[in-house]
Amino acid sequence: MLDNALFQPRAPGTPLQAWIRQSLVNAILDGKLAVGQRMPATRHLSKSLGIGRNTVTAAYEELVSQGFLESRERMGFFVGTLHRDLPAETEPHAATGSSVAWSKHLKFAPSQMRHIEKPWDWHDYRYPFVYGQVDRNLFPIDQWRACSRDALGRSAIDYWASDRALEDDPLLLEQLCRHVLPQRGIFARRDEVMITLGSQHGIYVLSQLLLRPGDSVAVEDPGYPDALNIFDAHRANIRRMPVDDDGMVLDDAAAAKLKGAGLVFVTPAHHCPTMVTLSNDRRTRLLDLAERDDFLILEDDYEGEIRSDETPPALKSIDRSGRVIYIGTMSKVLAPGVRIGYIVGPAPLIAEARAMRRLMHRSAPLNNQRTAAILLANGHYEGMVRALREALSHRRQEAIDSVHRDLPDFRLSPSIGGSSLWLECPPDIDASALIAASAERGVLVEKGDPFVAPELGGRFFRLGLSAIDKRLIGPGIAEIAAAVRALRGT
């Protein structure tokens, strides 16, 4: 009889058959099951594990097809001989690489940059005000599975299983050009769109193409930390542009910073992280300055899909000089683990972006592209967008009302739509201390420090709304208020 300890803990969501199969494969590869060893009968193993016999049989048969097990007529299943020559399990060499002075060899240490921190156990918090995580109740799992099955059809596999280094799925490009981009006022040809692994990947590719060490890039302050880190990694000269309730400030004094800059990075739909929207006057002003001072604009349409009726179209939709390069993503609507984004720009730029992407990882995974394309073609994506907007609208209003009621002396940035709120603490409250005190009460709040200049640390925090149930928002903010009172000793 097998020792049930061979079966590793089953991860949430893992099918039973896959769990059995992987546990047995690991045991065989680790030498815990010897070549030729007889496996327990399916009836006995299913009883021992408390699962259906058919599930065990299916797992065994799959392992036979892979050579891990052998089936002998009237005798049962045995560990296969295919892996006879595998080396015996040994202890890893603890000193591997210990003689290398990595501080001498490493020319760059991105781990030392300031990053947004998301605890791996955020699910365990009763009140998870975490940004960017998916609400599993809003994800249309049945439709996604159906589209995934369609993407596994023979004709689809014949396409995406091939090596297509410079190509993207033509159906996905067509759906983006016909249905997604026009919603933001953008009309583009397929040769003006490239698929990425998300917005951040798009920023990196464009930085590789458009920046040399010492070039100047203007960014919003506060702003998106990973964009700033990418520009830093390319040895760019960073020019911080102030942001107020109307977005990036572009008065004469601020505009003077743009002279000589090659790129301006902006999040006009929902500024990251304050969620304010760039006003129409400033949009026009920014485009005029770009033409006057000869710089390009990288528009990250941050949460552009999660917009309200008041959100203006994309900045690129009113660009008449071709200076705006648009960066979008489907990950905010689908899930952060579904890494599908896109760049929209002039065809010559997109051709070079494809060539640059090829140097990194060739194409974005074409099987995922086809699944997303079918999701769009069948209308499921638009249904997801509507459901997400409605849910976030209710959550956002609940959060705003709760902040006004329970945290009246905290400044809340005005915003139109979006999936988070940005708050500034009153002078007597340190945000880091408040975040720690809130965590003790089961409330997860995100630090604002990575978004702001170091001298402004300890003043801001963000409330993410994408993963928390609406019914928990009011009680969660009430717990933050209780933490405030405890810090004040009242």
Short mmCIF file of C-alpha atoms in Angstrom, two decimals:
data_model
loop_
_atom_site.label_atom_id
_atom_site.label_comp_id
_atom_site.label_asym_id
_atom_site.label_seq_id
_atom_site.Cartn_x
_atom_site.Cartn_y
_atom_site.Cartn_z
CA MET A 1 0.00 0.00 0.00
CA LEU A 2 1.24 3.49 -0.84
CA ASP A 3 2.07 5.91 1.93
CA ASN A 4 -0.48 8.71 1.66
CA ALA A 5 2.34 11.10 2.58
CA LEU A 6 3.46 10.77 -1.04
CA PHE A 7 0.47 12.84 -2.02
CA GLN A 8 1.33 16.50 -1.64
CA PRO A 9 -1.32 18.92 -0.32
CA ARG A 10 -3.78 19.75 -3.07
CA ALA A 11 -3.68 23.39 -4.12
CA PRO A 12 -7.07 25.15 -4.24
CA GLY A 13 -8.71 24.66 -7.61
CA THR A 14 -6.49 21.74 -8.68
CA PRO A 15 -8.58 18.89 -10.18
CA LEU A 16 -8.30 15.61 -8.29
CA GLN A 17 -6.98 13.73 -11.32
CA ALA A 18 -4.23 16.29 -11.88
CA TRP A 19 -3.36 16.19 -8.17
CA ILE A 20 -2.94 12.40 -8.18
CA ARG A 21 -0.96 12.46 -11.41
CA GLN A 22 1.47 15.14 -10.26
CA SER A 23 1.97 13.56 -6.84
CA LEU A 24 2.87 10.21 -8.40
CA VAL A 25 5.15 11.79 -11.00
CA ASN A 26 7.04 13.62 -8.25
CA ALA A 27 7.35 10.42 -6.23
CA ILE A 28 8.73 8.55 -9.25
CA LEU A 29 11.17 11.29 -10.21
CA ASP A 30 12.35 11.60 -6.60
CA GLY A 31 13.00 7.85 -6.42
CA LYS A 32 10.35 7.28 -3.74
CA LEU A 33 8.64 4.81 -6.06
CA ALA A 34 11.07 2.29 -7.53
CA VAL A 35 11.10 1.07 -11.12
CA GLY A 36 8.93 -2.05 -11.38
CA GLN A 37 7.16 -1.39 -8.08
CA ARG A 38 3.56 -2.50 -8.13
CA MET A 39 0.97 0.23 -7.70
CA PRO A 40 -2.07 -0.30 -5.47
CA ALA A 41 -5.26 -1.32 -7.21
CA THR A 42 -7.45 1.58 -8.24
CA ARG A 43 -10.16 0.40 -5.84
CA HIS A 44 -7.78 0.39 -2.87
CA LEU A 45 -6.17 3.76 -3.66
CA SER A 46 -9.50 5.47 -4.24
CA LYS A 47 -10.75 4.17 -0.88
CA SER A 48 -7.55 5.27 0.87
CA LEU A 49 -7.77 8.79 -0.57
CA GLY A 50 -11.53 9.05 -0.24
CA ILE A 51 -12.14 9.81 -3.90
CA GLY A 52 -13.86 8.13 -6.86
CA ARG A 53 -12.33 5.05 -8.45
CA ASN A 54 -12.81 6.46 -11.96
CA THR A 55 -10.63 9.44 -11.03
CA VAL A 56 -7.76 7.18 -9.97
CA THR A 57 -8.16 5.01 -13.07
CA ALA A 58 -8.02 8.04 -15.36
CA ALA A 59 -4.86 9.29 -13.60
CA TYR A 60 -3.19 5.88 -13.93
CA GLU A 61 -4.04 5.64 -17.63
CA GLU A 62 -2.64 9.10 -18.28
CA LEU A 63 0.61 8.11 -16.55
CA VAL A 64 0.75 4.95 -18.67
CA SER A 65 0.50 7.06 -21.83
CA GLN A 66 3.39 9.19 -20.55
CA GLY A 67 5.58 6.20 -19.67
CA PHE A 68 5.58 6.74 -15.91
CA LEU A 69 3.50 3.60 -15.33
CA GLU A 70 3.08 0.32 -17.19
CA SER A 71 -0.16 -1.66 -17.42
CA ARG A 72 0.22 -5.44 -17.35
CA GLU A 73 -2.77 -7.52 -18.29
CA ARG A 74 -4.45 -9.18 -15.28
CA MET A 75 -1.63 -7.98 -13.04
CA GLY A 76 -2.27 -4.27 -12.60
CA PHE A 77 -0.12 -1.16 -12.82
CA PHE A 78 3.63 -0.92 -12.19
CA VAL A 79 6.17 1.92 -12.11
CA GLY A 80 7.54 2.14 -15.65
CA THR A 81 11.10 1.54 -16.81
CA LEU A 82 11.19 4.67 -18.96
CA HIS A 83 12.84 6.60 -16.12
CA ARG A 84 15.24 3.85 -15.00
CA ASP A 85 18.30 5.97 -15.77
CA LEU A 86 17.25 8.94 -13.67
CA PRO A 87 19.89 9.79 -11.04
CA ALA A 88 19.09 8.95 -7.47
CA GLU A 89 17.80 11.74 -5.28
CA THR A 90 20.66 13.68 -3.75
CA GLU A 91 20.97 16.63 -1.44
CA PRO A 92 21.35 19.91 -3.36
CA HIS A 93 24.74 21.56 -3.24
CA ALA A 94 24.20 24.20 -0.60
CA ALA A 95 27.33 26.08 -1.63
CA THR A 96 26.34 26.43 -5.32
CA GLY A 97 27.58 29.82 -6.50
CA SER A 98 28.95 30.78 -3.09
CA SER A 99 32.40 31.54 -4.50
CA VAL A 100 31.02 34.13 -6.91
CA ALA A 101 31.14 37.76 -5.79
CA TRP A 102 27.83 38.71 -7.35
CA SER A 103 28.06 42.30 -6.15
CA LYS A 104 31.04 42.63 -8.46
CA HIS A 105 29.41 40.99 -11.47
CA LEU A 106 25.91 42.44 -11.23
CA LYS A 107 25.75 45.70 -13.16
CA PHE A 108 22.21 46.46 -12.07
CA ALA A 109 20.11 45.45 -9.04
CA PRO A 110 16.40 45.97 -9.79
CA SER A 111 15.50 44.30 -6.49
CA GLN A 112 16.68 47.49 -4.77
CA MET A 113 14.09 49.63 -6.52
CA ARG A 114 10.89 50.64 -4.78
CA HIS A 115 8.03 48.35 -5.79
CA ILE A 116 4.36 48.00 -5.02
CA GLU A 117 4.08 45.29 -2.38
CA LYS A 118 1.19 42.82 -2.36
CA PRO A 119 1.26 40.18 0.38
CA TRP A 120 0.87 36.64 -0.91
CA ASP A 121 -1.71 35.90 1.79
CA TRP A 122 -4.01 38.82 0.97
CA HIS A 123 -6.93 36.36 0.76
CA ASP A 124 -6.58 35.77 4.49
CA TYR A 125 -7.45 39.35 5.43
CA ARG A 126 -11.10 39.87 6.31
CA TYR A 127 -11.03 43.29 4.64
CA PRO A 128 -8.67 43.06 1.63
CA PHE A 129 -8.44 46.58 0.18
CA VAL A 130 -5.84 45.30 -2.27
CA TYR A 131 -5.46 46.78 -5.73
CA GLY A 132 -5.54 44.82 -8.97
CA GLN A 133 -6.59 41.40 -7.69
CA VAL A 134 -9.50 39.60 -9.30
CA ASP A 135 -12.93 39.01 -7.80
CA ARG A 136 -13.52 35.37 -8.65
CA ASN A 137 -17.28 35.94 -8.41
CA LEU A 138 -17.14 38.31 -11.39
CA PHE A 139 -14.98 36.08 -13.59
CA PRO A 140 -17.13 34.21 -16.17
CA ILE A 141 -15.45 30.85 -15.71
CA ASP A 142 -17.92 28.94 -17.91
CA GLN A 143 -17.41 31.29 -20.87
CA TRP A 144 -13.63 31.27 -20.41
CA ARG A 145 -13.58 27.48 -20.39
CA ALA A 146 -15.75 27.34 -23.52
CA CYS A 147 -13.46 29.79 -25.33
CA SER A 148 -10.41 27.83 -24.18
CA ARG A 149 -11.92 24.65 -25.61
CA ASP A 150 -12.56 26.41 -28.92
CA ALA A 151 -8.95 27.60 -28.92
CA LEU A 152 -7.90 23.96 -28.64
CA GLY A 153 -9.66 23.02 -31.89
CA ARG A 154 -7.48 21.44 -34.57
CA SER A 155 -7.43 24.44 -36.91
CA ALA A 156 -6.62 26.81 -34.05
CA ILE A 157 -3.85 24.56 -32.74
CA ASP A 158 -2.32 24.33 -36.21
CA TYR A 159 -1.91 28.11 -36.07
CA TRP A 160 -0.77 28.82 -32.52
CA ALA A 161 1.44 25.75 -32.12
CA SER A 162 3.73 27.03 -34.88
CA ASP A 163 6.72 29.32 -34.36
CA ARG A 164 5.50 32.75 -35.41
CA ALA A 165 8.16 35.05 -34.04
CA LEU A 166 6.82 38.35 -35.34
CA GLU A 167 3.11 37.56 -35.58
CA ASP A 168 0.12 38.10 -33.37
CA ASP A 169 -3.18 36.29 -33.60
CA PRO A 170 -5.01 37.91 -36.55
CA LEU A 171 -8.41 37.29 -34.94
CA LEU A 172 -7.33 39.08 -31.75
CA LEU A 173 -5.95 42.03 -33.72
CA GLU A 174 -9.19 42.21 -35.69
CA GLN A 175 -11.32 42.17 -32.53
CA LEU A 176 -9.21 44.86 -30.88
CA CYS A 177 -9.41 47.09 -33.95
CA ARG A 178 -13.13 46.54 -34.49
CA HIS A 179 -14.55 46.43 -30.96
CA VAL A 180 -12.14 47.45 -28.18
CA LEU A 181 -10.17 50.43 -29.51
CA PRO A 182 -13.18 52.26 -31.03
CA GLN A 183 -14.72 52.30 -27.53
CA ARG A 184 -11.83 54.62 -26.62
CA GLY A 185 -12.16 56.68 -29.80
CA ILE A 186 -9.19 54.98 -31.51
CA PHE A 187 -9.34 53.61 -35.06
CA ALA A 188 -6.30 51.62 -36.14
CA ARG A 189 -5.20 49.06 -38.68
CA ARG A 190 -3.86 45.67 -37.67
CA ASP A 191 -0.31 46.68 -38.62
CA GLU A 192 -0.59 49.52 -36.08
CA VAL A 193 -1.23 47.18 -33.12
CA MET A 194 1.13 44.80 -31.30
CA ILE A 195 0.19 42.37 -28.53
CA THR A 196 2.21 42.58 -25.30
CA LEU A 197 2.30 40.77 -21.98
CA GLY A 198 0.49 43.70 -20.37
CA SER A 199 0.94 47.46 -20.09
CA GLN A 200 4.23 47.21 -18.20
CA HIS A 201 5.73 45.08 -20.96
CA GLY A 202 4.59 47.67 -23.49
CA ILE A 203 6.34 50.42 -21.56
CA TYR A 204 9.54 48.37 -21.47
CA VAL A 205 9.53 47.61 -25.20
CA LEU A 206 8.95 51.25 -26.08
CA SER A 207 11.67 52.37 -23.68
CA GLN A 208 14.11 50.04 -25.41
CA LEU A 209 13.24 51.63 -28.75
CA LEU A 210 12.92 55.28 -27.82
CA LEU A 211 15.43 55.93 -25.02
CA ARG A 212 19.19 56.15 -24.77
CA PRO A 213 21.11 56.67 -21.51
CA GLY A 214 20.81 60.31 -20.51
CA ASP A 215 17.60 61.01 -22.44
CA SER A 216 14.96 62.89 -20.47
CA VAL A 217 11.54 61.44 -19.62
CA ALA A 218 8.79 63.44 -17.94
CA VAL A 219 6.61 61.46 -15.53
CA GLU A 220 3.70 62.23 -13.24
CA ASP A 221 4.48 62.83 -9.57
CA PRO A 222 3.07 60.85 -7.82
CA GLY A 223 3.17 58.17 -10.48
CA TYR A 224 3.34 54.53 -11.51
CA PRO A 225 6.42 53.02 -9.76
CA ASP A 226 7.16 50.33 -12.33
CA ALA A 227 7.15 52.83 -15.19
CA LEU A 228 9.60 54.98 -13.22
CA ASN A 229 11.73 51.91 -12.53
CA ILE A 230 11.77 51.00 -16.22
CA PHE A 231 12.92 54.48 -17.19
CA ASP A 232 15.55 54.33 -14.44
CA ALA A 233 16.73 50.98 -15.77
CA HIS A 234 17.31 52.63 -19.14
CA ARG A 235 19.43 55.32 -17.43
CA ALA A 236 16.98 58.05 -18.34
CA ASN A 237 16.95 61.48 -16.75
CA ILE A 238 13.63 61.65 -14.86
CA ARG A 239 11.69 64.90 -14.74
CA ARG A 240 8.85 64.82 -12.23
CA MET A 241 5.69 66.70 -13.21
CA PRO A 242 3.28 67.73 -10.43
CA VAL A 243 -0.30 66.43 -10.42
CA ASP A 244 -3.39 68.13 -9.01
CA ASP A 245 -7.12 67.41 -9.19
CA ASP A 246 -7.10 68.00 -12.98
CA GLY A 247 -4.16 65.71 -13.71
CA MET A 248 -0.65 66.65 -14.82
CA VAL A 249 0.02 70.34 -14.18
CA LEU A 250 0.94 72.13 -17.42
CA ASP A 251 1.24 75.80 -16.52
CA ASP A 252 4.20 77.74 -17.91
CA ALA A 253 6.53 76.80 -15.05
CA ALA A 254 5.69 73.10 -15.30
CA ALA A 255 5.71 73.11 -19.09
CA ALA A 256 9.27 74.43 -19.05
CA LYS A 257 10.33 71.02 -17.69
CA LEU A 258 9.12 69.39 -20.90
CA LYS A 259 11.56 71.23 -23.14
CA GLY A 260 14.28 68.85 -24.22
CA ALA A 261 12.39 65.77 -23.03
CA GLY A 262 12.10 62.95 -25.53
CA LEU A 263 9.15 61.23 -23.87
CA VAL A 264 6.27 62.17 -21.60
CA PHE A 265 4.56 59.32 -19.75
CA VAL A 266 0.98 60.06 -18.73
CA THR A 267 -2.11 58.21 -17.42
CA PRO A 268 -4.90 60.57 -18.53
CA ALA A 269 -8.03 58.41 -18.06
CA HIS A 270 -7.31 57.60 -14.42
CA HIS A 271 -4.06 58.93 -13.04
CA CYS A 272 -2.02 56.32 -11.22
CA PRO A 273 -2.45 56.37 -8.25
CA THR A 274 -4.77 59.30 -7.44
CA MET A 275 -7.35 58.29 -10.10
CA VAL A 276 -7.95 61.91 -11.15
CA THR A 277 -8.71 62.50 -14.84
CA LEU A 278 -6.65 64.80 -17.06
CA SER A 279 -8.91 67.72 -17.95
CA ASN A 280 -9.84 68.46 -21.57
CA ASP A 281 -7.95 71.77 -21.53
CA ARG A 282 -4.78 70.06 -20.34
CA ARG A 283 -5.13 67.32 -22.94
CA THR A 284 -5.15 69.92 -25.67
CA ARG A 285 -2.30 71.78 -24.00
CA LEU A 286 -0.16 68.62 -23.76
CA LEU A 287 -0.66 67.81 -27.44
CA ASP A 288 0.23 71.39 -28.42
CA LEU A 289 3.38 71.27 -26.30
CA ALA A 290 4.36 67.92 -27.84
CA GLU A 291 4.24 69.41 -31.31
CA ARG A 292 5.96 72.63 -30.27
CA ASP A 293 8.77 70.97 -28.32
CA ASP A 294 9.02 67.80 -30.45
CA PHE A 295 8.45 65.08 -27.84
CA LEU A 296 6.45 61.83 -27.90
CA ILE A 297 3.69 60.89 -25.47
CA LEU A 298 3.30 57.43 -23.98
CA GLU A 299 -0.36 57.18 -23.00
CA ASP A 300 -1.03 54.39 -20.52
CA ASP A 301 -4.83 54.08 -20.60
CA TYR A 302 -4.82 53.10 -16.96
CA GLU A 303 -8.18 51.48 -16.16
CA GLY A 304 -9.59 52.89 -19.39
CA GLU A 305 -12.00 49.96 -19.62
CA ILE A 306 -13.27 50.60 -16.08
CA ARG A 307 -14.55 54.02 -17.02
CA SER A 308 -17.76 55.89 -16.30
CA ASP A 309 -19.91 57.80 -18.75
CA GLU A 310 -17.99 60.94 -17.77
CA THR A 311 -14.54 59.58 -18.66
CA PRO A 312 -13.18 61.31 -21.79
CA PRO A 313 -11.98 59.27 -24.78
CA ALA A 314 -8.32 58.33 -24.98
CA LEU A 315 -5.79 61.09 -25.52
CA LYS A 316 -4.76 59.35 -28.73
CA SER A 317 -8.26 59.84 -30.12
CA ILE A 318 -7.64 63.59 -30.44
CA ASP A 319 -3.99 63.33 -31.52
CA ARG A 320 -3.59 64.77 -35.02
CA SER A 321 0.20 64.76 -35.23
CA GLY A 322 0.84 61.06 -34.52
CA ARG A 323 2.86 61.75 -31.36
CA VAL A 324 0.76 59.66 -28.96
CA ILE A 325 1.65 55.99 -28.53
CA TYR A 326 -1.21 54.18 -26.82
CA ILE A 327 -0.73 51.40 -24.26
CA GLY A 328 -3.69 49.25 -23.19
CA THR A 329 -4.42 45.97 -21.43
CA MET A 330 -7.12 43.35 -21.03
CA SER A 331 -5.69 42.15 -17.72
CA LYS A 332 -7.63 44.62 -15.57
CA VAL A 333 -10.91 43.15 -16.83
CA LEU A 334 -9.91 39.49 -17.15
CA ALA A 335 -7.37 38.83 -14.38
CA PRO A 336 -3.82 39.97 -13.57
CA GLY A 337 -2.55 36.50 -14.44
CA VAL A 338 -3.89 36.79 -17.99
CA ARG A 339 -1.03 38.78 -19.43
CA ILE A 340 -2.52 40.35 -22.57
CA GLY A 341 -1.95 43.98 -23.47
CA TYR A 342 -1.33 45.96 -26.63
CA ILE A 343 0.50 48.92 -28.11
CA VAL A 344 -1.06 51.16 -30.76
CA GLY A 345 1.18 53.40 -32.85
CA PRO A 346 2.36 54.17 -36.39
CA ALA A 347 3.10 51.07 -38.47
CA PRO A 348 6.88 51.74 -38.70
CA LEU A 349 7.12 51.93 -34.90
CA ILE A 350 5.04 48.77 -34.45
CA ALA A 351 7.29 46.90 -36.91
CA GLU A 352 10.33 47.81 -34.80
CA ALA A 353 8.45 46.92 -31.61
CA ARG A 354 7.78 43.45 -33.01
CA ALA A 355 11.45 43.04 -33.83
CA MET A 356 12.39 44.16 -30.30
CA ARG A 357 9.83 41.81 -28.76
CA ARG A 358 11.38 38.97 -30.78
CA LEU A 359 14.69 39.58 -28.98
CA MET A 360 12.92 39.23 -25.63
CA HIS A 361 10.53 36.30 -26.00
CA ARG A 362 9.46 36.15 -29.65
CA SER A 363 5.64 36.44 -29.62
CA ALA A 364 3.19 36.68 -26.75
CA PRO A 365 1.66 33.21 -26.13
CA LEU A 366 -0.56 32.58 -29.15
CA ASN A 367 -2.82 30.08 -27.39
CA ASN A 368 -3.81 32.75 -24.85
CA GLN A 369 -4.24 35.25 -27.66
CA ARG A 370 -6.68 32.94 -29.44
CA THR A 371 -8.72 32.34 -26.28
CA ALA A 372 -8.98 36.10 -25.71
CA ALA A 373 -9.91 36.63 -29.36
CA ILE A 374 -12.77 34.13 -29.13
CA LEU A 375 -13.91 35.74 -25.87
CA LEU A 376 -14.12 39.08 -27.69
CA ALA A 377 -15.73 37.66 -30.82
CA ASN A 378 -18.46 35.94 -28.80
CA GLY A 379 -19.31 39.11 -26.88
CA HIS A 380 -18.28 37.71 -23.50
CA TYR A 381 -15.60 40.34 -22.89
CA GLU A 382 -18.04 43.23 -23.24
CA GLY A 383 -20.34 41.47 -20.80
CA MET A 384 -17.45 41.20 -18.34
CA VAL A 385 -16.69 44.90 -18.75
CA ARG A 386 -20.30 45.87 -18.00
CA ALA A 387 -20.49 43.62 -14.95
CA LEU A 388 -17.17 44.91 -13.60
CA ARG A 389 -18.11 48.55 -14.12
CA GLU A 390 -21.42 48.07 -12.33
CA ALA A 391 -19.87 46.22 -9.40
CA LEU A 392 -17.04 48.73 -9.00
CA SER A 393 -19.43 51.66 -9.26
CA HIS A 394 -21.40 50.37 -6.26
CA ARG A 395 -18.24 49.53 -4.31
CA ARG A 396 -16.69 52.88 -5.06
CA GLN A 397 -19.74 54.81 -3.88
CA GLU A 398 -19.91 52.71 -0.73
CA ALA A 399 -16.23 53.41 -0.06
CA ILE A 400 -16.56 57.16 -0.69
CA ASP A 401 -19.57 57.40 1.63
CA SER A 402 -17.74 55.41 4.31
CA VAL A 403 -14.59 57.56 4.06
CA HIS A 404 -16.61 60.76 4.36
CA ARG A 405 -18.43 59.35 7.38
CA ASP A 406 -15.60 57.62 9.26
CA LEU A 407 -12.44 59.40 8.05
CA PRO A 408 -13.62 62.99 7.63
CA ASP A 409 -10.19 64.58 8.14
CA PHE A 410 -8.50 62.42 5.47
CA ARG A 411 -8.22 63.98 2.02
CA LEU A 412 -9.79 61.85 -0.71
CA SER A 413 -8.65 62.54 -4.28
CA PRO A 414 -11.59 63.28 -6.61
CA SER A 415 -12.01 60.73 -9.38
CA ILE A 416 -14.33 59.48 -12.09
CA GLY A 417 -14.73 55.71 -11.92
CA GLY A 418 -11.87 53.31 -11.35
CA SER A 419 -11.14 50.53 -8.88
CA SER A 420 -9.33 52.33 -6.06
CA LEU A 421 -9.29 55.42 -3.84
CA TRP A 422 -6.24 57.51 -2.92
CA LEU A 423 -6.13 59.11 0.52
CA GLU A 424 -3.82 61.53 2.29
CA CYS A 425 -3.51 61.27 6.06
CA PRO A 426 -3.93 64.29 8.33
CA PRO A 427 -0.66 65.71 9.72
CA ASP A 428 -0.85 63.82 13.03
CA ILE A 429 -1.21 60.37 11.44
CA ASP A 430 1.66 58.42 9.89
CA ALA A 431 0.37 56.24 7.05
CA SER A 432 2.82 53.41 7.76
CA ALA A 433 1.72 53.22 11.39
CA LEU A 434 -1.93 53.32 10.34
CA ILE A 435 -1.41 50.53 7.80
CA ALA A 436 0.25 48.34 10.45
CA ALA A 437 -2.48 49.08 13.01
CA SER A 438 -5.18 48.33 10.43
CA ALA A 439 -3.55 45.01 9.55
CA GLU A 440 -3.87 43.96 13.19
CA ARG A 441 -7.61 44.50 12.76
CA GLY A 442 -7.80 42.35 9.65
CA VAL A 443 -7.68 45.24 7.18
CA LEU A 444 -5.22 45.19 4.28
CA VAL A 445 -4.35 48.68 3.02
CA GLU A 446 -1.69 49.48 0.42
CA LYS A 447 1.22 51.80 1.13
CA GLY A 448 1.43 54.99 -0.87
CA ASP A 449 5.20 55.36 -0.49
CA PRO A 450 6.24 53.62 -3.76
CA PHE A 451 4.20 56.14 -5.76
CA VAL A 452 5.60 59.35 -4.26
CA ALA A 453 8.96 61.03 -3.83
CA PRO A 454 10.84 59.77 -0.73
CA GLU A 455 10.35 63.03 1.13
CA LEU A 456 6.56 62.53 0.96
CA GLY A 457 6.64 59.03 2.46
CA GLY A 458 4.25 58.17 5.28
CA ARG A 459 1.46 60.45 4.10
CA PHE A 460 -0.62 58.42 1.63
CA PHE A 461 -2.34 55.07 1.19
CA ARG A 462 -4.54 53.36 -1.38
CA LEU A 463 -7.79 51.45 -0.97
CA GLY A 464 -8.23 48.84 -3.71
CA LEU A 465 -11.82 47.81 -4.41
CA SER A 466 -11.53 45.06 -7.02
CA ALA A 467 -11.29 42.09 -4.64
CA ILE A 468 -13.42 43.07 -1.63
CA ASP A 469 -17.12 42.33 -1.23
CA LYS A 470 -19.25 45.48 -1.18
CA ARG A 471 -20.79 44.41 2.13
CA LEU A 472 -17.36 44.47 3.79
CA ILE A 473 -16.29 47.92 2.60
CA GLY A 474 -18.15 49.94 5.26
CA PRO A 475 -17.09 47.71 8.17
CA GLY A 476 -13.52 47.63 6.85
CA ILE A 477 -13.24 51.42 6.72
CA ALA A 478 -14.81 51.58 10.19
CA GLU A 479 -11.93 49.38 11.41
CA ILE A 480 -9.44 51.79 9.83
CA ALA A 481 -11.17 54.60 11.72
CA ALA A 482 -10.84 52.57 14.93
CA ALA A 483 -7.12 52.20 14.22
CA VAL A 484 -6.90 55.98 13.79
CA ARG A 485 -8.53 56.53 17.17
CA ALA A 486 -6.13 54.07 18.78
CA LEU A 487 -3.13 55.88 17.29
CA ARG A 488 -4.48 59.16 18.61
CA GLY A 489 -5.23 57.66 22.01
CA THR A 490 -8.88 58.71 21.85
#
